[in-house]
Amino acid sequence: MPADADDDVVPSDAPPIAYGAAEVPERKRPDRFWRELPILLLVSLAIAIVVKTFLVQAFYIPSISMEPTLNKGDRILVCRICLHLSEIERGDIVVFSDPHPGSGVDRGPVGAALHWLGQGLGVAQPENKDYVKRVIGLPGDVVELNEGRLFVNSEQVDEPYLNSETDTRPFGPVTVPDGMLFVLGDNRAHSGDSRFPPPTGLGYVPEDTVIGKAFVIVYPPSRWGWL
């Protein structure tokens, strides 16, 4: 039966119709991309800063003090959020800020904000140096080194990670103060660490200067591996 002109029937040769859809003029994709690019950059910037500030941060190893575990030129990832999820333990490899920082530079409010932003993006150096060492003693522990052997609370500690060059210099016994860590380098003969006071070493390291726990070597590819 033929349909009346008012019936809701579309001829078979007519283009498809989306009823109720408003007609929107087609816009060029390049224009849309350039309009959205600033938003994408801001979102990426915010994500990068949040990740680096609270979750994971990359660090470069500039010295031989942690060989053979970490070689000069290695890049490692450090878990910052791990400090809120678990306690620092003996044997952890940690990155910490200088326990004896200088007075710093007076940048003013705007300069300080810009410098903080640059650090978050990885294009500005921190005010003070960061260090990487292995945690040997926790608050209250008694640490002693004797003929190249390490003793913690009078028990000898097995250290398979040490450099083959044995350091026989005696040290201690000393008791680690509250709120402090005793740290050593794996390349003990070439490490300025908690055995020595500044400026030749680090002395005790305040727990609140720890940035995070190192957990993986990411560069170079031949050195990739978990810590």
Short mmCIF file of C-alpha atoms in Angstrom, two decimals:
data_model
loop_
_atom_site.label_atom_id
_atom_site.label_comp_id
_atom_site.label_asym_id
_atom_site.label_seq_id
_atom_site.Cartn_x
_atom_site.Cartn_y
_atom_site.Cartn_z
CA MET A 1 0.00 0.00 0.00
CA PRO A 2 1.56 3.33 -0.96
CA ALA A 3 2.49 5.60 1.94
CA ASP A 4 0.97 9.05 2.29
CA ALA A 5 3.25 12.05 1.96
CA ASP A 6 2.98 12.71 5.71
CA ASP A 7 3.96 9.19 6.76
CA ASP A 8 7.36 8.74 8.44
CA VAL A 9 8.89 6.78 5.59
CA VAL A 10 12.24 7.45 3.93
CA PRO A 11 12.77 6.59 0.29
CA SER A 12 15.27 3.78 -0.17
CA ASP A 13 17.55 5.98 -2.26
CA ALA A 14 17.67 8.83 0.30
CA PRO A 15 20.69 9.37 2.61
CA PRO A 16 20.31 8.04 6.19
CA ILE A 17 18.86 10.48 8.73
CA ALA A 18 19.61 10.71 12.48
CA TYR A 19 16.38 12.06 13.88
CA GLY A 20 16.69 14.54 16.72
CA ALA A 21 20.39 15.29 16.02
CA ALA A 22 21.23 18.95 15.65
CA GLU A 23 23.19 19.90 12.63
CA VAL A 24 26.76 20.89 13.65
CA PRO A 25 29.10 22.34 11.09
CA GLU A 26 32.16 20.18 10.57
CA ARG A 27 35.34 21.64 12.01
CA LYS A 28 38.82 21.05 10.89
CA ARG A 29 40.77 18.63 13.10
CA PRO A 30 44.03 20.64 13.10
CA ASP A 31 42.21 23.63 14.64
CA ARG A 32 40.81 21.44 17.39
CA PHE A 33 44.24 19.93 18.09
CA TRP A 34 45.91 23.33 18.57
CA ARG A 35 43.08 24.48 20.84
CA GLU A 36 43.42 21.38 23.05
CA LEU A 37 47.23 21.27 23.06
CA PRO A 38 47.70 23.74 25.97
CA ILE A 39 45.27 21.73 28.09
CA LEU A 40 47.08 18.48 27.26
CA LEU A 41 50.42 20.07 28.16
CA LEU A 42 49.10 21.35 31.48
CA VAL A 43 47.61 17.97 32.37
CA SER A 44 50.85 16.20 31.42
CA LEU A 45 52.83 18.71 33.48
CA ALA A 46 50.61 18.19 36.51
CA ILE A 47 50.85 14.41 36.23
CA ALA A 48 54.64 14.54 35.89
CA ILE A 49 55.00 16.74 38.97
CA VAL A 50 52.66 14.57 41.06
CA VAL A 51 54.48 11.37 40.05
CA LYS A 52 57.92 12.82 40.78
CA THR A 53 56.87 14.49 44.03
CA PHE A 54 54.86 11.67 45.58
CA LEU A 55 55.40 8.40 43.72
CA VAL A 56 58.60 7.66 41.77
CA GLN A 57 61.67 9.72 40.90
CA ALA A 58 64.67 8.99 38.69
CA PHE A 59 68.24 9.61 39.86
CA TYR A 60 71.66 9.54 38.23
CA ILE A 61 74.60 7.84 39.99
CA PRO A 62 77.64 10.18 39.80
CA SER A 63 80.26 8.22 41.76
CA ILE A 64 81.73 4.76 42.41
CA SER A 65 80.86 4.61 46.12
CA MET A 66 78.11 2.00 45.61
CA GLU A 67 79.91 -0.31 43.17
CA PRO A 68 79.31 -3.05 42.19
CA THR A 69 75.62 -2.67 43.09
CA LEU A 70 75.39 0.72 41.38
CA ASN A 71 77.94 1.84 38.82
CA LYS A 72 78.84 5.39 37.94
CA GLY A 73 76.45 6.51 35.19
CA ASP A 74 73.57 4.22 36.20
CA ARG A 75 70.06 5.64 36.34
CA ILE A 76 67.81 4.32 39.07
CA LEU A 77 64.18 4.72 40.07
CA VAL A 78 63.39 5.60 43.66
CA CYS A 79 60.04 4.84 45.27
CA ARG A 80 58.95 7.85 47.32
CA ILE A 81 55.56 6.53 48.36
CA CYS A 82 57.25 3.42 49.82
CA LEU A 83 58.26 5.49 52.84
CA HIS A 84 54.56 5.80 53.69
CA LEU A 85 53.81 2.14 53.06
CA SER A 86 56.69 0.43 54.88
CA GLU A 87 59.44 1.15 57.38
CA ILE A 88 63.07 1.66 56.39
CA GLU A 89 64.93 -1.61 56.96
CA ARG A 90 68.56 -2.65 57.22
CA GLY A 91 69.89 -3.40 53.75
CA ASP A 92 67.62 -0.91 51.97
CA ILE A 93 69.33 1.27 49.38
CA VAL A 94 68.04 4.77 50.00
CA VAL A 95 68.43 8.19 48.42
CA PHE A 96 68.51 11.10 50.85
CA SER A 97 69.17 14.81 50.74
CA ASP A 98 72.33 16.31 52.19
CA PRO A 99 72.15 15.82 55.99
CA HIS A 100 74.29 18.95 56.39
CA PRO A 101 72.77 21.40 53.89
CA GLY A 102 74.12 24.84 53.20
CA SER A 103 72.23 28.05 53.80
CA GLY A 104 70.76 28.00 50.28
CA VAL A 105 69.87 30.86 47.98
CA ASP A 106 67.26 33.48 48.80
CA ARG A 107 65.15 33.33 45.62
CA GLY A 108 62.09 35.15 46.91
CA PRO A 109 58.54 33.72 46.70
CA VAL A 110 58.30 33.80 42.89
CA GLY A 111 61.82 32.49 42.33
CA ALA A 112 61.30 29.72 44.88
CA ALA A 113 58.06 28.67 43.17
CA LEU A 114 59.71 28.62 39.74
CA HIS A 115 62.67 26.65 41.09
CA TRP A 116 60.31 24.12 42.70
CA LEU A 117 58.49 23.78 39.38
CA GLY A 118 61.82 23.29 37.57
CA GLN A 119 62.80 20.57 40.02
CA GLY A 120 59.46 18.86 39.46
CA LEU A 121 60.13 18.84 35.73
CA GLY A 122 63.73 17.68 36.20
CA VAL A 123 65.28 20.76 34.57
CA ALA A 124 66.57 22.44 37.75
CA GLN A 125 69.09 21.13 40.26
CA PRO A 126 68.04 20.78 43.92
CA GLU A 127 69.34 23.27 46.44
CA ASN A 128 71.58 20.61 48.01
CA LYS A 129 73.12 17.34 46.89
CA ASP A 130 71.33 14.01 47.09
CA TYR A 131 73.17 10.85 48.14
CA VAL A 132 72.61 7.12 47.74
CA LYS A 133 73.84 4.60 50.34
CA ARG A 134 72.85 1.32 51.96
CA VAL A 135 71.16 1.39 55.37
CA ILE A 136 73.27 -0.53 57.88
CA GLY A 137 72.05 0.65 61.26
CA LEU A 138 68.65 1.78 62.53
CA PRO A 139 68.05 3.95 65.62
CA GLY A 140 69.37 2.13 68.69
CA ASP A 141 71.54 -0.34 66.74
CA VAL A 142 75.16 -0.89 67.76
CA VAL A 143 77.41 -0.88 64.68
CA GLU A 144 81.00 -2.05 64.51
CA LEU A 145 83.50 -2.78 61.72
CA ASN A 146 86.43 -5.05 62.48
CA GLU A 147 88.93 -6.38 59.90
CA GLY A 148 86.49 -5.84 57.08
CA ARG A 149 83.61 -7.59 58.87
CA LEU A 150 80.40 -5.81 59.84
CA PHE A 151 78.70 -6.41 63.18
CA VAL A 152 75.27 -5.06 64.11
CA ASN A 153 74.15 -5.62 67.69
CA SER A 154 77.14 -7.97 68.15
CA GLU A 155 76.04 -10.23 65.27
CA GLN A 156 78.11 -10.50 62.10
CA VAL A 157 76.24 -9.43 58.97
CA ASP A 158 76.72 -11.29 55.68
CA GLU A 159 77.40 -8.76 52.92
CA PRO A 160 77.49 -10.45 49.48
CA TYR A 161 76.98 -7.07 47.79
CA LEU A 162 80.38 -5.64 48.80
CA ASN A 163 83.08 -4.57 46.37
CA SER A 164 85.93 -7.07 46.11
CA GLU A 165 88.37 -4.50 47.51
CA THR A 166 88.20 -5.16 51.25
CA ASP A 167 88.31 -2.18 53.59
CA THR A 168 89.94 -3.30 56.86
CA ARG A 169 89.78 0.05 58.67
CA PRO A 170 88.23 -0.48 62.14
CA PHE A 171 85.22 1.51 63.27
CA GLY A 172 83.13 1.62 66.43
CA PRO A 173 81.30 0.25 68.18
CA VAL A 174 78.81 3.13 68.08
CA THR A 175 75.12 3.35 68.94
CA VAL A 176 72.89 4.96 66.28
CA PRO A 177 70.99 7.90 67.84
CA ASP A 178 67.21 8.21 67.80
CA GLY A 179 65.84 9.53 64.51
CA MET A 180 69.07 8.71 62.69
CA LEU A 181 70.36 6.10 60.23
CA PHE A 182 73.86 4.66 59.82
CA VAL A 183 74.63 4.25 56.12
CA LEU A 184 77.59 2.80 54.21
CA GLY A 185 78.62 2.49 50.57
CA ASP A 186 79.06 -0.96 49.03
CA ASN A 187 82.45 0.18 47.70
CA ARG A 188 83.53 0.73 51.27
CA ALA A 189 87.14 1.65 50.56
CA HIS A 190 85.95 4.57 48.40
CA SER A 191 82.88 5.83 50.22
CA GLY A 192 82.42 8.88 52.42
CA ASP A 193 79.59 7.69 54.62
CA SER A 194 78.43 7.49 58.25
CA ARG A 195 81.88 6.41 59.45
CA PHE A 196 83.24 9.90 58.86
CA PRO A 197 81.99 13.31 59.97
CA PRO A 198 81.61 16.14 57.47
CA PRO A 199 83.22 17.30 55.28
CA THR A 200 84.93 13.95 54.49
CA GLY A 201 81.80 11.93 55.20
CA LEU A 202 78.12 12.18 56.02
CA GLY A 203 77.91 11.23 59.66
CA TYR A 204 74.53 9.99 60.83
CA VAL A 205 71.66 10.58 58.41
CA PRO A 206 68.36 11.96 59.77
CA GLU A 207 65.46 9.72 58.83
CA ASP A 208 63.44 12.70 57.63
CA THR A 209 66.00 13.47 54.91
CA VAL A 210 65.32 10.16 53.13
CA ILE A 211 63.67 10.76 49.75
CA GLY A 212 62.86 7.15 48.94
CA LYS A 213 64.01 3.59 48.41
CA ALA A 214 65.88 2.65 45.23
CA PHE A 215 64.27 -0.38 43.61
CA VAL A 216 65.44 -0.74 40.00
CA ILE A 217 68.23 0.19 37.59
CA VAL A 218 66.65 1.47 34.37
CA TYR A 219 69.71 2.59 32.40
CA PRO A 220 71.88 1.51 30.66
CA PRO A 221 69.84 -1.40 29.25
CA SER A 222 72.65 -3.85 29.94
CA ARG A 223 72.41 -3.00 33.64
CA TRP A 224 68.62 -3.26 33.98
CA GLY A 225 67.61 -5.10 37.11
CA TRP A 226 65.81 -4.99 40.43
CA LEU A 227 67.62 -3.86 43.57
#
